[in-house]
mmCIF file of C-alpha atoms in Angstrom:
data_model
loop_
_atom_site.group_PDB
_atom_site.id
_atom_site.type_symbol
_atom_site.label_atom_id
_atom_site.label_comp_id
_atom_site.label_asym_id
_atom_site.label_seq_id
_atom_site.Cartn_x
_atom_site.Cartn_y
_atom_site.Cartn_z
ATOM 1 C CA MET A 99 0.000 0.000 0.000
ATOM 2 C CA VAL A 100 2.847 2.409 0.859
ATOM 3 C CA SER A 101 4.472 1.827 -2.534
ATOM 4 C CA LEU A 102 1.205 2.335 -4.413
ATOM 5 C CA VAL A 103 0.581 5.611 -2.592
ATOM 6 C CA ALA A 104 4.191 6.745 -3.201
ATOM 7 C CA SER A 105 3.830 5.998 -6.910
ATOM 8 C CA PHE A 106 0.885 8.346 -7.210
ATOM 9 C CA VAL A 107 2.480 10.971 -4.952
ATOM 10 C CA ALA A 108 5.151 11.206 -7.646
ATOM 11 C CA SER A 109 2.498 11.283 -10.367
ATOM 12 C CA ALA A 110 0.785 14.312 -8.764
ATOM 13 C CA ALA A 111 3.977 16.241 -8.040
ATOM 14 C CA PRO A 112 3.978 18.490 -11.149
ATOM 15 C CA ILE A 113 0.380 19.761 -10.805
ATOM 16 C CA PRO A 114 1.039 22.836 -8.585
ATOM 17 C CA LEU A 115 3.952 23.683 -10.897
ATOM 18 C CA PHE A 116 1.844 23.912 -14.048
ATOM 19 C CA ASN A 117 1.105 27.630 -13.581
ATOM 20 C CA THR A 118 4.814 28.193 -12.903
ATOM 21 C CA TYR A 119 5.641 26.517 -16.187
ATOM 22 C CA ARG A 120 3.009 28.660 -17.899
ATOM 23 C CA ALA A 121 4.344 31.909 -16.420
ATOM 24 C CA GLU A 122 8.085 31.260 -16.580
ATOM 25 C CA ASP A 123 8.452 29.020 -19.634
ATOM 26 C CA GLY A 124 5.507 30.088 -21.781
ATOM 27 C CA PHE A 125 3.653 26.760 -21.742
ATOM 28 C CA THR A 126 0.060 26.973 -23.020
ATOM 29 C CA ASN A 127 -3.128 25.325 -21.744
ATOM 30 C CA ALA A 128 -2.924 23.010 -24.750
ATOM 31 C CA GLY A 129 0.669 22.089 -23.850
ATOM 32 C CA ILE A 130 -0.218 21.330 -20.228
ATOM 33 C CA SER A 131 -3.203 19.292 -21.395
ATOM 34 C CA LEU A 132 -0.856 17.364 -23.686
ATOM 35 C CA ALA A 133 1.338 16.591 -20.667
ATOM 36 C CA VAL A 134 -1.701 15.042 -18.969
ATOM 37 C CA VAL A 135 -2.331 13.049 -22.147
ATOM 38 C CA ALA A 136 1.321 11.902 -22.292
ATOM 39 C CA ASN A 137 1.084 10.585 -18.741
ATOM 40 C CA ALA A 138 -2.156 8.757 -19.505
ATOM 41 C CA VAL A 139 -0.856 7.346 -22.803
ATOM 42 C CA GLY A 140 2.239 5.982 -21.047
ATOM 43 C CA THR A 141 0.004 4.353 -18.482
ATOM 44 C CA ILE A 142 -2.295 2.873 -21.123
ATOM 45 C CA ALA A 143 0.683 1.489 -23.062
ATOM 46 C CA ALA A 144 2.046 -0.133 -19.906
ATOM 47 C CA LEU A 145 -1.330 -1.643 -19.065
ATOM 48 C CA LEU A 146 -1.790 -3.012 -22.568
ATOM 49 C CA VAL A 147 1.662 -4.581 -22.800
ATOM 50 C CA LEU A 148 2.808 -5.116 -19.203
ATOM 51 C CA GLY A 149 -0.499 -5.634 -17.369
ATOM 52 C CA ARG A 150 -0.090 -9.415 -16.924
ATOM 53 C CA LEU A 151 3.656 -9.452 -16.415
ATOM 54 C CA SER A 152 3.419 -9.722 -12.628
ATOM 55 C CA ASN A 153 1.603 -13.058 -13.015
ATOM 56 C CA HIS A 154 4.758 -14.472 -14.623
ATOM 57 C CA LEU A 155 7.686 -12.564 -13.099
ATOM 58 C CA GLY A 156 6.088 -12.164 -9.674
ATOM 59 C CA ARG A 157 4.592 -9.127 -7.996
ATOM 60 C CA ARG A 158 7.830 -8.035 -6.351
ATOM 61 C CA ARG A 159 10.013 -7.768 -9.478
ATOM 62 C CA THR A 160 7.446 -5.867 -11.485
ATOM 63 C CA ALA A 161 6.650 -3.563 -8.557
ATOM 64 C CA ILE A 162 10.330 -2.629 -8.229
ATOM 65 C CA ALA A 163 10.557 -2.011 -11.986
ATOM 66 C CA SER A 164 7.597 0.368 -11.793
ATOM 67 C CA LEU A 165 9.222 2.329 -8.965
ATOM 68 C CA VAL A 166 12.477 2.625 -10.929
ATOM 69 C CA LEU A 167 10.626 4.056 -13.948
ATOM 70 C CA LEU A 168 8.902 6.624 -11.753
ATOM 71 C CA LEU A 169 12.222 7.563 -10.173
ATOM 72 C CA LEU A 170 13.763 8.152 -13.608
ATOM 73 C CA GLY A 171 10.787 10.349 -14.546
ATOM 74 C CA CYS A 172 11.281 12.464 -11.415
ATOM 75 C CA LEU A 173 14.970 12.911 -12.195
ATOM 76 C CA LEU A 174 14.123 14.083 -15.709
ATOM 77 C CA LEU A 175 11.585 16.622 -14.415
ATOM 78 C CA LEU A 176 14.204 18.251 -12.200
ATOM 79 C CA ASN A 177 15.074 20.460 -15.156
ATOM 80 C CA VAL A 178 11.911 21.461 -17.030
ATOM 81 C CA HIS A 179 12.227 24.475 -19.318
ATOM 82 C CA ALA A 180 10.911 23.015 -22.569
ATOM 83 C CA ILE A 181 7.575 21.346 -23.198
ATOM 84 C CA GLU A 182 9.384 18.343 -24.677
ATOM 85 C CA THR A 183 11.087 17.669 -21.340
ATOM 86 C CA LEU A 184 7.768 17.813 -19.498
ATOM 87 C CA LEU A 185 6.119 15.505 -22.033
ATOM 88 C CA THR A 186 8.972 12.976 -21.891
ATOM 89 C CA GLY A 187 9.052 12.966 -18.098
ATOM 90 C CA ARG A 188 5.288 12.555 -17.848
ATOM 91 C CA LEU A 189 5.329 9.765 -20.446
ATOM 92 C CA LEU A 190 8.009 7.900 -18.490
ATOM 93 C CA MET A 191 6.115 8.361 -15.238
ATOM 94 C CA GLY A 192 2.956 7.173 -16.967
ATOM 95 C CA VAL A 193 4.621 3.891 -17.910
ATOM 96 C CA GLY A 194 5.750 3.541 -14.295
ATOM 97 C CA THR A 195 2.302 4.185 -12.853
ATOM 98 C CA GLY A 196 0.764 1.813 -15.386
ATOM 99 C CA LEU A 197 3.041 -1.003 -14.297
ATOM 100 C CA ALA A 198 2.446 -0.074 -10.645
ATOM 101 C CA SER A 199 -1.326 -0.044 -11.185
ATOM 102 C CA SER A 200 -1.400 -3.697 -12.241
ATOM 103 C CA SER A 201 1.406 -5.114 -10.080
ATOM 104 C CA LEU A 202 0.997 -3.210 -6.814
ATOM 105 C CA THR A 203 -2.798 -3.368 -6.738
ATOM 106 C CA SER A 204 -2.645 -7.118 -7.338
ATOM 107 C CA TYR A 205 -0.026 -7.312 -4.587
ATOM 108 C CA ILE A 206 -2.435 -5.533 -2.220
ATOM 109 C CA VAL A 207 -5.373 -7.804 -3.079
ATOM 110 C CA ASP A 208 -3.155 -10.901 -2.679
ATOM 111 C CA SER A 209 -2.134 -9.771 0.801
ATOM 112 C CA ALA A 210 -5.455 -8.403 2.062
ATOM 113 C CA PRO A 211 -7.423 -10.260 4.762
ATOM 114 C CA ALA A 212 -10.711 -11.927 3.802
ATOM 115 C CA ARG A 213 -12.747 -9.651 6.095
ATOM 116 C CA PRO A 214 -14.103 -7.069 5.640
ATOM 117 C CA VAL A 215 -14.920 -8.059 2.077
ATOM 118 C CA TRP A 216 -14.711 -4.486 0.749
ATOM 119 C CA LEU A 217 -11.218 -3.812 2.131
ATOM 120 C CA ALA A 218 -9.224 -5.052 -0.866
ATOM 121 C CA ALA A 219 -11.352 -3.099 -3.357
ATOM 122 C CA VAL A 220 -11.152 0.082 -1.299
ATOM 123 C CA ALA A 221 -7.390 -0.181 -0.715
ATOM 124 C CA SER A 222 -6.628 -0.922 -4.347
ATOM 125 C CA SER A 223 -9.023 1.605 -5.879
ATOM 126 C CA GLN A 224 -8.388 4.434 -3.398
ATOM 127 C CA GLY A 225 -4.615 3.987 -2.932
ATOM 128 C CA PRO A 226 -3.994 5.993 -6.114
ATOM 129 C CA MET A 227 -6.431 8.697 -4.956
ATOM 130 C CA LEU A 228 -4.692 8.899 -1.589
ATOM 131 C CA GLY A 229 -1.296 9.198 -3.265
ATOM 132 C CA LEU A 230 -2.486 11.874 -5.703
ATOM 133 C CA THR A 231 -3.988 13.812 -2.765
ATOM 134 C CA PHE A 232 -0.788 13.751 -0.711
ATOM 135 C CA GLY A 233 1.315 14.476 -3.775
ATOM 136 C CA ALA A 234 -0.648 17.562 -4.775
ATOM 137 C CA VAL A 235 -0.704 19.046 -1.250
ATOM 138 C CA ILE A 236 2.948 18.300 -0.464
ATOM 139 C CA SER A 237 3.969 19.702 -3.838
ATOM 140 C CA GLY A 238 1.908 22.856 -3.252
ATOM 141 C CA VAL A 239 3.560 23.422 0.132
ATOM 142 C CA LEU A 240 7.090 22.895 -1.191
ATOM 143 C CA VAL A 241 6.551 24.990 -4.325
ATOM 144 C CA GLN A 242 5.164 27.938 -2.341
ATOM 145 C CA PHE A 243 7.284 27.812 0.814
ATOM 146 C CA GLY A 244 10.313 25.581 0.220
ATOM 147 C CA PRO A 245 13.699 26.309 -1.318
ATOM 148 C CA TRP A 246 14.260 25.307 -4.972
ATOM 149 C CA PRO A 247 10.507 25.487 -5.780
ATOM 150 C CA ARG A 248 10.906 23.798 -9.170
ATOM 151 C CA GLU A 249 13.069 20.938 -7.939
ATOM 152 C CA LEU A 250 12.468 20.099 -4.272
ATOM 153 C CA ILE A 251 9.249 18.113 -4.712
ATOM 154 C CA TYR A 252 10.929 15.817 -7.229
ATOM 155 C CA LEU A 253 13.828 15.201 -4.856
ATOM 156 C CA VAL A 254 11.346 14.307 -2.107
ATOM 157 C CA CYS A 255 9.601 11.889 -4.480
ATOM 158 C CA VAL A 256 12.918 10.254 -5.349
ATOM 159 C CA GLY A 257 13.461 9.583 -1.633
ATOM 160 C CA LEU A 258 9.954 8.141 -1.229
ATOM 161 C CA LEU A 259 10.389 5.869 -4.235
ATOM 162 C CA VAL A 260 13.731 4.563 -2.986
ATOM 163 C CA LEU A 261 12.171 3.832 0.424
ATOM 164 C CA SER A 262 9.217 2.092 -1.253
ATOM 165 C CA ALA A 263 11.536 -0.086 -3.320
ATOM 166 C CA MET A 264 13.350 -1.138 -0.148
ATOM 167 C CA LEU A 265 10.027 -2.072 1.490
ATOM 168 C CA VAL A 266 9.002 -4.131 -1.543
ATOM 169 C CA VAL A 267 12.343 -5.966 -1.476
ATOM 170 C CA LEU A 268 11.650 -6.928 2.145
ATOM 171 C CA SER A 269 8.067 -8.058 1.436
ATOM 172 C CA PRO A 270 7.165 -11.693 0.681
ATOM 173 C CA GLU A 271 6.281 -12.676 -2.863
ATOM 174 C CA THR A 272 2.587 -13.527 -3.272
ATOM 175 C CA ALA A 273 2.532 -14.821 -6.869
ATOM 176 C CA LYS A 274 4.790 -17.697 -7.828
ATOM 177 C CA PRO A 275 6.671 -16.884 -11.063
ATOM 178 C CA THR A 276 5.442 -18.948 -14.007
ATOM 179 C CA PRO A 277 6.573 -19.399 -17.642
ATOM 180 C CA GLY A 278 5.070 -17.333 -20.429
ATOM 181 C CA ALA A 279 6.359 -13.827 -19.639
ATOM 182 C CA TRP A 280 7.028 -12.999 -23.301
ATOM 183 C CA ARG A 281 3.610 -14.244 -24.392
ATOM 184 C CA SER A 282 2.019 -12.112 -21.678
ATOM 185 C CA LEU A 283 3.230 -8.979 -23.482
ATOM 186 C CA VAL A 284 0.578 -9.543 -26.151
ATOM 187 C CA PRO A 285 -2.354 -7.333 -25.052
ATOM 188 C CA GLN A 286 -5.143 -9.414 -23.564
ATOM 189 C CA PHE A 287 -7.960 -8.772 -21.137
ATOM 190 C CA ARG A 288 -9.881 -11.356 -19.224
ATOM 191 C CA ILE A 289 -13.013 -10.256 -17.451
ATOM 192 C CA PRO A 290 -14.644 -13.341 -15.893
ATOM 193 C CA ALA A 291 -18.001 -14.194 -17.464
ATOM 194 C CA ARG A 292 -19.788 -13.941 -14.114
ATOM 195 C CA VAL A 293 -19.054 -10.174 -13.916
ATOM 196 C CA ARG A 294 -18.816 -9.284 -17.620
ATOM 197 C CA HIS A 295 -22.314 -7.796 -17.582
ATOM 198 C CA LEU A 296 -21.032 -5.204 -15.094
ATOM 199 C CA LEU A 297 -18.395 -3.820 -17.449
ATOM 200 C CA PRO A 298 -20.472 -1.226 -19.412
ATOM 201 C CA VAL A 299 -21.576 0.633 -16.272
ATOM 202 C CA ALA A 300 -18.142 0.265 -14.681
ATOM 203 C CA ALA A 301 -16.622 1.743 -17.838
ATOM 204 C CA ALA A 302 -18.981 4.729 -17.697
ATOM 205 C CA ILE A 303 -18.035 5.354 -14.058
ATOM 206 C CA PHE A 304 -14.286 5.025 -14.569
ATOM 207 C CA LEU A 305 -14.284 7.137 -17.736
ATOM 208 C CA ALA A 306 -16.336 10.008 -16.281
ATOM 209 C CA THR A 307 -14.650 10.207 -12.879
ATOM 210 C CA TRP A 308 -11.109 9.974 -14.230
ATOM 211 C CA ALA A 309 -11.923 12.473 -16.979
ATOM 212 C CA THR A 310 -12.826 14.865 -14.175
ATOM 213 C CA GLY A 311 -9.530 14.129 -12.423
ATOM 214 C CA ALA A 312 -7.684 14.924 -15.659
ATOM 215 C CA PHE A 313 -9.701 18.136 -15.991
ATOM 216 C CA TYR A 314 -8.474 19.160 -12.543
ATOM 217 C CA GLN A 315 -4.888 18.444 -13.566
ATOM 218 C CA ALA A 316 -4.918 20.134 -16.955
ATOM 219 C CA PHE A 317 -7.313 23.071 -16.583
ATOM 220 C CA MET A 318 -8.003 23.683 -12.893
ATOM 221 C CA PRO A 319 -4.730 25.599 -12.242
ATOM 222 C CA ALA A 320 -5.460 28.094 -15.030
ATOM 223 C CA LEU A 321 -9.169 28.201 -14.139
ATOM 224 C CA VAL A 322 -8.496 29.028 -10.484
ATOM 225 C CA GLU A 323 -6.013 31.723 -11.464
ATOM 226 C CA GLU A 324 -8.041 33.341 -14.248
ATOM 227 C CA ARG A 325 -11.627 32.985 -13.008
ATOM 228 C CA LEU A 326 -11.218 32.818 -9.222
ATOM 229 C CA HIS A 327 -8.135 35.093 -9.067
ATOM 230 C CA ILE A 328 -6.067 32.786 -6.863
ATOM 231 C CA HIS A 329 -2.308 32.571 -7.545
ATOM 232 C CA SER A 330 -1.102 30.296 -4.732
ATOM 233 C CA PRO A 331 0.491 26.913 -5.647
ATOM 234 C CA LEU A 332 -0.625 25.591 -2.243
ATOM 235 C CA VAL A 333 -4.255 26.492 -3.020
ATOM 236 C CA LEU A 334 -3.926 24.685 -6.360
ATOM 237 C CA GLY A 335 -2.713 21.585 -4.537
ATOM 238 C CA LEU A 336 -5.512 21.839 -1.993
ATOM 239 C CA VAL A 337 -8.197 22.273 -4.648
ATOM 240 C CA PHE A 338 -6.940 19.199 -6.504
ATOM 241 C CA ALA A 339 -6.824 17.319 -3.194
ATOM 242 C CA ALA A 340 -10.394 18.442 -2.484
ATOM 243 C CA TYR A 341 -11.533 16.265 -5.382
ATOM 244 C CA LEU A 342 -9.419 13.254 -4.439
ATOM 245 C CA ALA A 343 -9.350 13.146 -0.628
ATOM 246 C CA PRO A 344 -13.130 12.713 -0.116
ATOM 247 C CA SER A 345 -13.037 9.664 -2.379
ATOM 248 C CA VAL A 346 -10.986 7.855 0.258
ATOM 249 C CA LEU A 347 -13.713 8.565 2.838
ATOM 250 C CA GLY A 348 -16.578 7.932 0.436
ATOM 251 C CA ALA A 349 -15.343 4.501 -0.594
ATOM 252 C CA PRO A 350 -15.918 2.710 2.759
ATOM 253 C CA LEU A 351 -19.397 4.262 2.929
ATOM 254 C CA GLY A 352 -20.210 2.546 -0.352
ATOM 255 C CA GLY A 353 -19.356 -0.776 1.261
ATOM 256 C CA ARG A 354 -22.573 -0.515 3.293
ATOM 257 C CA PHE A 355 -24.641 -0.978 0.119
ATOM 258 C CA THR A 356 -24.772 -3.493 -2.673
ATOM 259 C CA SER A 357 -22.436 -2.794 -5.577
ATOM 260 C CA ALA A 358 -25.246 -1.566 -7.859
ATOM 261 C CA SER A 359 -26.830 0.677 -5.217
ATOM 262 C CA ALA A 360 -23.478 2.200 -4.275
ATOM 263 C CA GLN A 361 -22.743 2.958 -7.930
ATOM 264 C CA ARG A 362 -26.072 4.757 -8.328
ATOM 265 C CA ILE A 363 -25.664 6.723 -5.095
ATOM 266 C CA GLY A 364 -22.088 7.628 -5.914
ATOM 267 C CA MET A 365 -22.826 8.908 -9.407
ATOM 268 C CA VAL A 366 -25.796 10.997 -8.230
ATOM 269 C CA ILE A 367 -23.527 12.652 -5.651
ATOM 270 C CA PHE A 368 -20.839 13.067 -8.326
ATOM 271 C CA LEU A 369 -23.311 14.829 -10.643
ATOM 272 C CA ILE A 370 -24.550 17.116 -7.853
ATOM 273 C CA GLY A 371 -20.930 18.087 -7.277
ATOM 274 C CA TRP A 372 -20.478 18.930 -10.960
ATOM 275 C CA ILE A 373 -23.587 21.127 -10.929
ATOM 276 C CA GLY A 374 -22.053 23.026 -8.028
ATOM 277 C CA ILE A 375 -18.713 23.312 -9.847
ATOM 278 C CA ILE A 376 -20.341 24.929 -12.884
ATOM 279 C CA ALA A 377 -22.299 27.317 -10.655
ATOM 280 C CA ALA A 378 -19.152 28.281 -8.726
ATOM 281 C CA ILE A 379 -17.262 29.017 -11.946
ATOM 282 C CA ALA A 380 -20.135 31.220 -13.155
ATOM 283 C CA ILE A 381 -20.306 33.116 -9.855
ATOM 284 C CA GLY A 382 -16.524 33.205 -9.338
ATOM 285 C CA THR A 383 -16.543 31.901 -5.751
ATOM 286 C CA LEU A 384 -13.634 29.802 -4.499
ATOM 287 C CA ALA A 385 -15.459 28.524 -1.391
ATOM 288 C CA MET A 386 -18.355 27.196 -3.463
ATOM 289 C CA PHE A 387 -15.920 25.710 -5.993
ATOM 290 C CA VAL A 388 -14.072 23.817 -3.245
ATOM 291 C CA ALA A 389 -17.313 22.642 -1.588
ATOM 292 C CA ALA A 390 -18.682 21.337 -4.885
ATOM 293 C CA THR A 391 -15.345 19.682 -5.633
ATOM 294 C CA ILE A 392 -15.494 17.850 -2.294
ATOM 295 C CA ILE A 393 -19.007 16.602 -3.079
ATOM 296 C CA ALA A 394 -17.959 15.361 -6.523
ATOM 297 C CA GLY A 395 -14.914 13.662 -5.022
ATOM 298 C CA ALA A 396 -16.958 11.846 -2.395
ATOM 299 C CA GLY A 397 -19.360 10.634 -5.068
ATOM 300 C CA GLN A 398 -16.617 9.323 -7.327
ATOM 301 C CA GLY A 399 -15.065 7.486 -4.363
ATOM 302 C CA VAL A 400 -18.322 5.658 -3.652
ATOM 303 C CA ALA A 401 -18.923 4.866 -7.323
ATOM 304 C CA THR A 402 -15.433 3.734 -8.360
ATOM 305 C CA SER A 403 -14.857 1.496 -5.347
ATOM 306 C CA ALA A 404 -18.297 -0.094 -5.860
ATOM 307 C CA ALA A 405 -17.547 -0.726 -9.535
ATOM 308 C CA THR A 406 -14.179 -2.255 -8.602
ATOM 309 C CA ARG A 407 -15.839 -4.392 -5.930
ATOM 310 C CA GLY A 408 -18.312 -5.736 -8.450
ATOM 311 C CA LEU A 409 -15.640 -6.671 -10.982
ATOM 312 C CA LEU A 410 -13.574 -8.403 -8.271
ATOM 313 C CA HIS A 411 -16.514 -10.557 -7.132
ATOM 314 C CA ASN A 412 -15.334 -14.143 -6.494
ATOM 315 C CA ASN A 413 -12.044 -13.462 -8.338
ATOM 316 C CA THR A 414 -9.101 -15.884 -8.462
ATOM 317 C CA LEU A 415 -5.396 -15.083 -8.141
ATOM 318 C CA ALA A 416 -4.898 -15.374 -11.903
ATOM 319 C CA ASP A 417 -7.855 -13.041 -12.567
ATOM 320 C CA ARG A 418 -6.564 -10.118 -10.545
ATOM 321 C CA ALA A 419 -3.838 -8.605 -12.701
ATOM 322 C CA PRO A 420 -5.908 -8.787 -15.934
ATOM 323 C CA ILE A 421 -8.968 -7.312 -14.172
ATOM 324 C CA PHE A 422 -6.948 -4.443 -12.743
ATOM 325 C CA SER A 423 -5.313 -3.885 -16.124
ATOM 326 C CA ALA A 424 -8.776 -3.529 -17.672
ATOM 327 C CA ILE A 425 -9.929 -1.220 -14.861
ATOM 328 C CA TYR A 426 -6.949 1.081 -15.155
ATOM 329 C CA LEU A 427 -7.057 1.022 -18.945
ATOM 330 C CA LEU A 428 -10.584 2.420 -18.700
ATOM 331 C CA CYS A 429 -9.532 4.926 -16.042
ATOM 332 C CA TYR A 430 -6.621 6.306 -18.001
ATOM 333 C CA SER A 431 -8.577 6.294 -21.247
ATOM 334 C CA GLY A 432 -10.965 8.600 -19.410
ATOM 335 C CA ALA A 433 -8.017 10.789 -18.493
ATOM 336 C CA ALA A 434 -6.382 10.754 -21.940
ATOM 337 C CA PHE A 435 -9.002 11.128 -24.637
ATOM 338 C CA PRO A 436 -11.155 13.932 -23.162
ATOM 339 C CA SER A 437 -7.932 15.808 -22.289
ATOM 340 C CA LEU A 438 -6.648 15.409 -25.834
ATOM 341 C CA ILE A 439 -9.901 16.708 -27.307
ATOM 342 C CA SER A 440 -10.333 19.555 -24.816
ATOM 343 C CA GLY A 441 -6.678 20.561 -25.204
ATOM 344 C CA GLU A 442 -7.207 20.955 -28.934
ATOM 345 C CA LEU A 443 -10.369 22.956 -28.263
ATOM 346 C CA SER A 444 -8.787 25.194 -25.592
ATOM 347 C CA SER A 445 -7.736 27.784 -28.183
ATOM 348 C CA THR A 446 -11.334 28.053 -29.437
ATOM 349 C CA PHE A 447 -13.455 27.643 -26.294
ATOM 350 C CA SER A 448 -13.077 29.327 -22.906
ATOM 351 C CA LEU A 449 -12.216 27.426 -19.748
ATOM 352 C CA PRO A 450 -15.807 27.688 -18.397
ATOM 353 C CA GLN A 451 -17.102 26.243 -21.677
ATOM 354 C CA ILE A 452 -14.636 23.360 -21.451
ATOM 355 C CA ALA A 453 -15.769 22.747 -17.866
ATOM 356 C CA PHE A 454 -19.377 22.622 -19.055
ATOM 357 C CA GLY A 455 -18.410 19.938 -21.592
ATOM 358 C CA TYR A 456 -16.973 17.796 -18.809
ATOM 359 C CA SER A 457 -20.146 18.277 -16.768
ATOM 360 C CA ALA A 458 -22.210 17.038 -19.721
ATOM 361 C CA PHE A 459 -20.051 13.902 -19.807
ATOM 362 C CA ALA A 460 -20.707 13.443 -16.073
ATOM 363 C CA PHE A 461 -24.464 13.768 -16.667
ATOM 364 C CA ILE A 462 -24.494 11.098 -19.398
ATOM 365 C CA ALA A 463 -22.445 8.656 -17.299
ATOM 366 C CA SER A 464 -24.640 9.229 -14.233
ATOM 367 C CA LEU A 465 -27.840 8.693 -16.188
ATOM 368 C CA PHE A 466 -26.501 5.468 -17.706
ATOM 369 C CA THR A 467 -25.466 4.224 -14.247
ATOM 370 C CA LEU A 468 -28.924 4.910 -12.807
ATOM 371 C CA LEU A 469 -30.582 2.969 -15.621
ATOM 372 C CA ALA A 470 -28.186 0.060 -16.121
ATOM 373 C CA SER A 471 -26.203 -0.753 -12.959
ATOM 374 C CA ARG A 472 -26.425 -4.396 -11.825
ATOM 375 C CA ASN A 473 -25.024 -6.573 -9.051
ATOM 376 C CA PRO A 474 -22.609 -9.479 -9.647
ATOM 377 C CA ARG A 475 -24.291 -12.816 -10.334
ATOM 378 C CA THR A 476 -24.258 -15.350 -7.513
ATOM 379 C CA GLU A 477 -23.682 -19.061 -8.097
ATOM 380 C CA SER A 478 -27.441 -19.627 -7.926
ATOM 381 C CA ASP A 479 -27.905 -17.107 -10.757
ATOM 382 C CA ALA A 480 -25.396 -18.797 -13.040
#
């Protein structure tokens, strides 16, 4: 769990620096959006090619490899003055987080106790959110108050990643290495038949909620500065954390309901949050923007953990890495493709108009969830 959180701390580190890069290096909204896309594309590529590797090489080896890739990305981002450097560093970190998403989450599920039943789903689905939350806040503090504002956060992340690698080395292996590592590089997804009917709604939830997270990475810093007149890197980190942190609290609450009910409840809350976000942008009120962000974050925590719980129903050891690869492929597709489109449109449409487009996506996903969410089939249903 520590290593998974540390991986996403590193992933969130550049977010409070995006306005610095805009002001000091002339990066555009489209360029920053492309950096978000590069990170997501690297993650998608890793999930497609490397998602099953931990089943064959073992969880420990692949987890260490993911941490090394993230460390190299942090070292590259120590000296960002050209958009190409930012894109390359984010791409490298994306590959690292993609490998971590499949290997470390499977490692967590392998090691989790049987009770409570929702614990593994919550830990695996909310570990990234927890790491992104800490990463954004710590980065905001160091950028605003620390020495070397453009470098210190990356040095801190390097230390965390080295510590995480040491902890993984000391941890027991949970998946016995098996032959077929090269064959596993051929992209393949295996969603067990008993939960395959859950995939369309799960996809809608993952795509919409992670698209919103990407919106907060790519456009929130400029939006807060231009529309809400806030110039503090710490505030940027806190606003981003306001979307992610409530998801960690919302996820256990979803465990009190069936998977389908929790998905519906979560997406309704998520949509209410988005309505508040649009209203806050129109009025220009930071307090309302943060409050609505917290509501949306709590809703996405309930919904995403419930969708993950449904897909993990009665899973086997061999199922876990492919299932998580499919989950994170959907998540990062939600981050990549809307960001790519909205980045291209950012020179034509205003930031409030782009935000409204994301809210429309949230509405469609919420409506589909209300109409189509189902529970996993039991043995008696099969």
